[in-house]
PDB file of N, CA and C in Angstrom:
ATOM      1  N   MET R 975      35.654  32.079  -1.930  1.00 66.00           N
ATOM      2  CA  MET R 975      34.512  31.423  -2.544  1.00 66.00           C
ATOM      3  C   MET R 975      33.730  32.423  -3.378  1.00 66.00           C
ATOM      4  N   ALA R 976      33.330  31.985  -4.511  1.00 79.00           N
ATOM      5  CA  ALA R 976      32.557  32.845  -5.400  1.00 79.00           C
ATOM      6  C   ALA R 976      31.068  32.589  -5.212  1.00 79.00           C
ATOM      7  N   HIS R 977      30.290  33.626  -5.342  1.00 83.00           N
ATOM      8  CA  HIS R 977      28.825  33.546  -5.335  1.00 83.00           C
ATOM      9  C   HIS R 977      28.252  32.977  -4.032  1.00 83.00           C
ATOM     10  N   GLN R 978      28.680  33.521  -2.925  1.00 85.00           N
ATOM     11  CA  GLN R 978      28.158  33.074  -1.636  1.00 85.00           C
ATOM     12  C   GLN R 978      26.690  33.440  -1.448  1.00 85.00           C
ATOM     13  N   GLU R 979      26.197  34.359  -2.237  1.00 85.00           N
ATOM     14  CA  GLU R 979      24.800  34.783  -2.090  1.00 85.00           C
ATOM     15  C   GLU R 979      23.819  33.719  -2.588  1.00 85.00           C
ATOM     16  N   PHE R 980      24.294  32.752  -3.383  1.00 86.00           N
ATOM     17  CA  PHE R 980      23.396  31.736  -3.924  1.00 86.00           C
ATOM     18  C   PHE R 980      22.911  30.747  -2.864  1.00 86.00           C
ATOM     19  N   GLY R 981      23.738  30.440  -1.889  1.00 85.00           N
ATOM     20  CA  GLY R 981      23.365  29.477  -0.845  1.00 85.00           C
ATOM     21  C   GLY R 981      22.108  29.888  -0.090  1.00 85.00           C
ATOM     22  N   PRO R 982      22.096  31.079   0.524  1.00 87.00           N
ATOM     23  CA  PRO R 982      20.892  31.504   1.252  1.00 87.00           C
ATOM     24  C   PRO R 982      19.666  31.643   0.354  1.00 87.00           C
ATOM     25  N   LYS R 983      19.848  32.114  -0.872  1.00 91.00           N
ATOM     26  CA  LYS R 983      18.708  32.252  -1.787  1.00 91.00           C
ATOM     27  C   LYS R 983      18.112  30.890  -2.128  1.00 91.00           C
ATOM     28  N   LEU R 984      18.971  29.935  -2.410  1.00 89.00           N
ATOM     29  CA  LEU R 984      18.508  28.591  -2.742  1.00 89.00           C
ATOM     30  C   LEU R 984      17.817  27.952  -1.542  1.00 89.00           C
ATOM     31  N   LEU R 985      18.385  28.133  -0.362  1.00 88.00           N
ATOM     32  CA  LEU R 985      17.776  27.574   0.839  1.00 88.00           C
ATOM     33  C   LEU R 985      16.392  28.170   1.081  1.00 88.00           C
ATOM     34  N   ASP R 986      16.239  29.467   0.892  1.00 90.00           N
ATOM     35  CA  ASP R 986      14.926  30.102   1.050  1.00 90.00           C
ATOM     36  C   ASP R 986      13.911  29.512   0.071  1.00 90.00           C
ATOM     37  N   ARG R 987      14.345  29.282  -1.147  1.00 92.00           N
ATOM     38  CA  ARG R 987      13.447  28.689  -2.147  1.00 92.00           C
ATOM     39  C   ARG R 987      13.045  27.265  -1.754  1.00 92.00           C
ATOM     40  N   ILE R 988      13.999  26.497  -1.250  1.00 89.00           N
ATOM     41  CA  ILE R 988      13.716  25.127  -0.818  1.00 89.00           C
ATOM     42  C   ILE R 988      12.757  25.132   0.368  1.00 89.00           C
ATOM     43  N   LEU R 989      12.986  26.031   1.327  1.00 90.00           N
ATOM     44  CA  LEU R 989      12.099  26.116   2.490  1.00 90.00           C
ATOM     45  C   LEU R 989      10.679  26.495   2.087  1.00 90.00           C
ATOM     46  N   THR R 990      10.555  27.363   1.095  1.00 90.00           N
ATOM     47  CA  THR R 990       9.234  27.733   0.596  1.00 90.00           C
ATOM     48  C   THR R 990       8.533  26.517  -0.001  1.00 90.00           C
ATOM     49  N   GLU R 991       9.282  25.709  -0.750  1.00 91.00           N
ATOM     50  CA  GLU R 991       8.715  24.507  -1.363  1.00 91.00           C
ATOM     51  C   GLU R 991       8.288  23.484  -0.308  1.00 91.00           C
ATOM     52  N   LEU R 992       9.038  23.392   0.786  1.00 89.00           N
ATOM     53  CA  LEU R 992       8.781  22.379   1.808  1.00 89.00           C
ATOM     54  C   LEU R 992       7.983  22.906   2.999  1.00 89.00           C
ATOM     55  N   ALA R 993       7.434  24.101   2.891  1.00 88.00           N
ATOM     56  CA  ALA R 993       6.791  24.767   4.031  1.00 88.00           C
ATOM     57  C   ALA R 993       5.662  23.950   4.647  1.00 88.00           C
ATOM     58  N   GLN R 994       4.961  23.157   3.875  1.00 87.00           N
ATOM     59  CA  GLN R 994       3.834  22.398   4.419  1.00 87.00           C
ATOM     60  C   GLN R 994       4.261  21.144   5.169  1.00 87.00           C
ATOM     61  N   ILE R 995       5.463  20.659   4.921  1.00 87.00           N
ATOM     62  CA  ILE R 995       5.873  19.413   5.569  1.00 87.00           C
ATOM     63  C   ILE R 995       7.096  19.554   6.469  1.00 87.00           C
ATOM     64  N   ALA R 996       7.804  20.682   6.395  1.00 88.00           N
ATOM     65  CA  ALA R 996       9.019  20.835   7.196  1.00 88.00           C
ATOM     66  C   ALA R 996       9.163  22.266   7.677  1.00 88.00           C
ATOM     67  N   GLU R 997       9.905  22.408   8.774  1.00 89.00           N
ATOM     68  CA  GLU R 997      10.221  23.742   9.271  1.00 89.00           C
ATOM     69  C   GLU R 997      11.703  23.788   9.635  1.00 89.00           C
ATOM     70  N   LYS R 998      12.236  24.984   9.643  1.00 89.00           N
ATOM     71  CA  LYS R 998      13.655  25.170   9.889  1.00 89.00           C
ATOM     72  C   LYS R 998      13.950  24.943  11.366  1.00 89.00           C
ATOM     73  N   GLU R 999      14.912  24.077  11.641  1.00 90.00           N
ATOM     74  CA  GLU R 999      15.312  23.824  13.019  1.00 90.00           C
ATOM     75  C   GLU R 999      16.469  24.739  13.406  1.00 90.00           C
ATOM     76  N   ARG R1000      17.349  25.003  12.465  1.00 89.00           N
ATOM     77  CA  ARG R1000      18.508  25.853  12.731  1.00 89.00           C
ATOM     78  C   ARG R1000      18.758  26.731  11.516  1.00 89.00           C
ATOM     79  N   GLU R1001      19.144  27.960  11.758  1.00 89.00           N
ATOM     80  CA  GLU R1001      19.431  28.900  10.675  1.00 89.00           C
ATOM     81  C   GLU R1001      20.552  28.363   9.790  1.00 89.00           C
ATOM     82  N   GLY R1002      20.515  28.753   8.530  1.00 89.00           N
ATOM     83  CA  GLY R1002      21.544  28.338   7.598  1.00 89.00           C
ATOM     84  C   GLY R1002      22.865  29.034   7.884  1.00 89.00           C
ATOM     85  N   ARG R1003      23.954  28.325   7.648  1.00 90.00           N
ATOM     86  CA  ARG R1003      25.283  28.902   7.844  1.00 90.00           C
ATOM     87  C   ARG R1003      26.279  28.152   6.963  1.00 90.00           C
ATOM     88  N   PHE R1004      27.371  28.804   6.716  1.00 90.00           N
ATOM     89  CA  PHE R1004      28.419  28.179   5.920  1.00 90.00           C
ATOM     90  C   PHE R1004      29.255  27.279   6.815  1.00 90.00           C
ATOM     91  N   GLU R1005      29.461  26.063   6.355  1.00 89.00           N
ATOM     92  CA  GLU R1005      30.388  25.128   6.990  1.00 89.00           C
ATOM     93  C   GLU R1005      31.391  24.751   5.911  1.00 89.00           C
ATOM     94  N   GLY R1006      32.519  25.413   5.956  1.00 89.00           N
ATOM     95  CA  GLY R1006      33.490  25.234   4.888  1.00 89.00           C
ATOM     96  C   GLY R1006      32.946  25.838   3.611  1.00 89.00           C
ATOM     97  N   ARG R1007      32.867  25.038   2.570  1.00 86.00           N
ATOM     98  CA  ARG R1007      32.336  25.523   1.295  1.00 86.00           C
ATOM     99  C   ARG R1007      30.844  25.289   1.150  1.00 86.00           C
ATOM    100  N   ARG R1008      30.234  24.642   2.109  1.00 88.00           N
ATOM    101  CA  ARG R1008      28.813  24.290   2.002  1.00 88.00           C
ATOM    102  C   ARG R1008      27.951  25.208   2.856  1.00 88.00           C
ATOM    103  N   PHE R1009      26.750  25.472   2.378  1.00 87.00           N
ATOM    104  CA  PHE R1009      25.758  26.227   3.143  1.00 87.00           C
ATOM    105  C   PHE R1009      24.789  25.201   3.713  1.00 87.00           C
ATOM    106  N   VAL R1010      24.691  25.137   5.039  1.00 90.00           N
ATOM    107  CA  VAL R1010      23.965  24.067   5.709  1.00 90.00           C
ATOM    108  C   VAL R1010      22.858  24.641   6.579  1.00 90.00           C
ATOM    109  N   SER R1011      21.714  23.983   6.575  1.00 90.00           N
ATOM    110  CA  SER R1011      20.618  24.302   7.482  1.00 90.00           C
ATOM    111  C   SER R1011      19.951  22.993   7.863  1.00 90.00           C
ATOM    112  N   TYR R1012      19.389  22.945   9.052  1.00 92.00           N
ATOM    113  CA  TYR R1012      18.717  21.740   9.523  1.00 92.00           C
ATOM    114  C   TYR R1012      17.213  21.944   9.480  1.00 92.00           C
ATOM    115  N   LEU R1013      16.518  20.941   8.961  1.00 91.00           N
ATOM    116  CA  LEU R1013      15.062  20.978   8.882  1.00 91.00           C
ATOM    117  C   LEU R1013      14.501  19.864   9.749  1.00 91.00           C
ATOM    118  N   LYS R1014      13.276  20.071  10.219  1.00 90.00           N
ATOM    119  CA  LYS R1014      12.585  19.024  10.963  1.00 90.00           C
ATOM    120  C   LYS R1014      11.171  18.917  10.428  1.00 90.00           C
ATOM    121  N   PRO R1015      10.579  17.739  10.505  1.00 88.00           N
ATOM    122  CA  PRO R1015       9.210  17.586   9.996  1.00 88.00           C
ATOM    123  C   PRO R1015       8.236  18.368  10.857  1.00 88.00           C
ATOM    124  N   LYS R1016       7.219  18.903  10.213  1.00 86.00           N
ATOM    125  CA  LYS R1016       6.172  19.597  10.959  1.00 86.00           C
ATOM    126  C   LYS R1016       5.292  18.562  11.626  1.00 86.00           C
ATOM    127  N   ARG R1017       4.855  18.881  12.821  1.00 77.00           N
ATOM    128  CA  ARG R1017       3.925  18.000  13.516  1.00 77.00           C
ATOM    129  C   ARG R1017       2.520  18.362  13.069  1.00 77.00           C
ATOM    130  N   ASP R1018       1.772  17.351  12.699  1.00 76.00           N
ATOM    131  CA  ASP R1018       0.399  17.617  12.289  1.00 76.00           C
ATOM    132  C   ASP R1018      -0.519  17.607  13.511  1.00 76.00           C
ATOM    133  N   LYS R1019      -1.746  18.022  13.317  1.00 66.00           N
ATOM    134  CA  LYS R1019      -2.704  18.147  14.420  1.00 66.00           C
ATOM    135  C   LYS R1019      -2.964  16.800  15.094  1.00 66.00           C
ATOM    136  N   ARG R1020      -3.036  15.731  14.317  1.00 73.00           N
ATOM    137  CA  ARG R1020      -3.291  14.410  14.906  1.00 73.00           C
ATOM    138  C   ARG R1020      -2.178  14.015  15.860  1.00 73.00           C
ATOM    139  N   GLN R1021      -0.948  14.261  15.461  1.00 73.00           N
ATOM    140  CA  GLN R1021       0.185  13.914  16.304  1.00 73.00           C
ATOM    141  C   GLN R1021       0.187  14.758  17.575  1.00 73.00           C
ATOM    142  N   GLN R1022      -0.132  16.046  17.467  1.00 70.00           N
ATOM    143  CA  GLN R1022      -0.190  16.906  18.643  1.00 70.00           C
ATOM    144  C   GLN R1022      -1.282  16.437  19.592  1.00 70.00           C
ATOM    145  N   ASN R1023      -2.446  16.055  19.052  1.00 71.00           N
ATOM    146  CA  ASN R1023      -3.537  15.569  19.891  1.00 71.00           C
ATOM    147  C   ASN R1023      -3.153  14.279  20.605  1.00 71.00           C
ATOM    148  N   ARG R1024      -2.501  13.362  19.895  1.00 77.00           N
ATOM    149  CA  ARG R1024      -2.068  12.111  20.511  1.00 77.00           C
ATOM    150  C   ARG R1024      -1.097  12.371  21.650  1.00 77.00           C
ATOM    151  N   GLU R1025      -0.161  13.287  21.436  1.00 76.00           N
ATOM    152  CA  GLU R1025       0.816  13.589  22.473  1.00 76.00           C
ATOM    153  C   GLU R1025       0.152  14.209  23.695  1.00 76.00           C
ATOM    154  N   SER R1026      -0.808  15.106  23.486  1.00 76.00           N
ATOM    155  CA  SER R1026      -1.482  15.718  24.630  1.00 76.00           C
ATOM    156  C   SER R1026      -2.350  14.693  25.359  1.00 76.00           C
ATOM    157  N   GLU R1027      -2.975  13.757  24.628  1.00 78.00           N
ATOM    158  CA  GLU R1027      -3.751  12.693  25.268  1.00 78.00           C
ATOM    159  C   GLU R1027      -2.842  11.800  26.104  1.00 78.00           C
ATOM    160  N   ASN R1028      -1.676  11.461  25.577  1.00 78.00           N
ATOM    161  CA  ASN R1028      -0.727  10.629  26.319  1.00 78.00           C
ATOM    162  C   ASN R1028      -0.270  11.328  27.590  1.00 78.00           C
ATOM    163  N   GLU R1029      -0.016  12.627  27.507  1.00 80.00           N
ATOM    164  CA  GLU R1029       0.397  13.379  28.686  1.00 80.00           C
ATOM    165  C   GLU R1029      -0.715  13.391  29.727  1.00 80.00           C
ATOM    166  N   THR R1030      -1.953  13.556  29.284  1.00 81.00           N
ATOM    167  CA  THR R1030      -3.092  13.568  30.200  1.00 81.00           C
ATOM    168  C   THR R1030      -3.248  12.210  30.872  1.00 81.00           C
ATOM    169  N   GLN R1031      -3.124  11.132  30.104  1.00 80.00           N
ATOM    170  CA  GLN R1031      -3.239   9.790  30.668  1.00 80.00           C
ATOM    171  C   GLN R1031      -2.111   9.513  31.651  1.00 80.00           C
ATOM    172  N   THR R1032      -0.911   9.936  31.331  1.00 85.00           N
ATOM    173  CA  THR R1032       0.228   9.739  32.217  1.00 85.00           C
ATOM    174  C   THR R1032       0.010  10.482  33.524  1.00 85.00           C
ATOM    175  N   THR R1033      -0.461  11.709  33.451  1.00 83.00           N
ATOM    176  CA  THR R1033      -0.724  12.494  34.651  1.00 83.00           C
ATOM    177  C   THR R1033      -1.803  11.828  35.492  1.00 83.00           C
ATOM    178  N   ALA R1034      -2.856  11.344  34.856  1.00 82.00           N
ATOM    179  CA  ALA R1034      -3.934  10.668  35.583  1.00 82.00           C
ATOM    180  C   ALA R1034      -3.414   9.407  36.268  1.00 82.00           C
ATOM    181  N   ASN R1035      -2.574   8.641  35.588  1.00 82.00           N
ATOM    182  CA  ASN R1035      -2.005   7.426  36.179  1.00 82.00           C
ATOM    183  C   ASN R1035      -1.124   7.754  37.375  1.00 82.00           C
ATOM    184  N   ILE R1036      -0.345   8.795  37.275  1.00 84.00           N
ATOM    185  CA  ILE R1036       0.513   9.204  38.389  1.00 84.00           C
ATOM    186  C   ILE R1036      -0.332   9.614  39.585  1.00 84.00           C
ATOM    187  N   MET R1037      -1.392  10.364  39.330  1.00 83.00           N
ATOM    188  CA  MET R1037      -2.267  10.797  40.422  1.00 83.00           C
ATOM    189  C   MET R1037      -2.921   9.591  41.100  1.00 83.00           C
ATOM    190  N   LYS R1038      -3.327   8.577  40.325  1.00 83.00           N
ATOM    191  CA  LYS R1038      -3.914   7.369  40.898  1.00 83.00           C
ATOM    192  C   LYS R1038      -2.902   6.637  41.769  1.00 83.00           C
ATOM    193  N   GLU R1039      -1.667   6.533  41.296  1.00 84.00           N
ATOM    194  CA  GLU R1039      -0.628   5.860  42.065  1.00 84.00           C
ATOM    195  C   GLU R1039      -0.362   6.588  43.374  1.00 84.00           C
ATOM    196  N   ILE R1040      -0.314   7.903  43.325  1.00 84.00           N
ATOM    197  CA  ILE R1040      -0.097   8.687  44.545  1.00 84.00           C
ATOM    198  C   ILE R1040      -1.246   8.463  45.519  1.00 84.00           C
ATOM    199  N   LYS R1041      -2.455   8.442  45.005  1.00 83.00           N
ATOM    200  CA  LYS R1041      -3.632   8.220  45.852  1.00 83.00           C
ATOM    201  C   LYS R1041      -3.563   6.835  46.489  1.00 83.00           C
ATOM    202  N   ASN R1042      -3.188   5.817  45.715  1.00 83.00           N
ATOM    203  CA  ASN R1042      -3.066   4.455  46.244  1.00 83.00           C
ATOM    204  C   ASN R1042      -1.993   4.374  47.321  1.00 83.00           C
ATOM    205  N   ILE R1043      -0.885   5.032  47.109  1.00 81.00           N
ATOM    206  CA  ILE R1043       0.197   5.034  48.095  1.00 81.00           C
ATOM    207  C   ILE R1043      -0.276   5.689  49.383  1.00 81.00           C
ATOM    208  N   ASN R1044      -0.956   6.816  49.258  1.00 81.00           N
ATOM    209  CA  ASN R1044      -1.455   7.516  50.441  1.00 81.00           C
ATOM    210  C   ASN R1044      -2.484   6.679  51.188  1.00 81.00           C
ATOM    211  N   GLU R1045      -3.335   5.951  50.471  1.00 81.00           N
ATOM    212  CA  GLU R1045      -4.350   5.115  51.110  1.00 81.00           C
ATOM    213  C   GLU R1045      -3.717   3.935  51.838  1.00 81.00           C
ATOM    214  N   THR R1046      -2.656   3.362  51.273  1.00 80.00           N
ATOM    215  CA  THR R1046      -2.009   2.221  51.925  1.00 80.00           C
ATOM    216  C   THR R1046      -1.236   2.653  53.166  1.00 80.00           C
ATOM    217  N   LYS R1047      -0.776   3.882  53.210  1.00 73.00           N
ATOM    218  CA  LYS R1047      -0.065   4.386  54.388  1.00 73.00           C
ATOM    219  C   LYS R1047      -1.022   4.611  55.551  1.00 73.00           C
ATOM    220  N   ASN R1048      -2.256   4.959  55.268  1.00 64.00           N
ATOM    221  CA  ASN R1048      -3.237   5.254  56.333  1.00 64.00           C
ATOM    222  C   ASN R1048      -3.857   4.027  56.857  1.00 64.00           C
TER     223      ASN R1048
END
């Protein structure tokens, strides 16, 4: 293959362009004649807050259920 150095350079340029909305999930590598890398969307602050709120609510619900089970046993 000729000019294998172009794949990583182009990928770096693309990642720079997409830095605000995506992040690299897996390093780039050659698969046959193609240079491949996997990207994933960046999580924004709102999404992170929602996920942490859901985890907190789930934990609180579990604790309530455990308390109810313990009270019914006594």
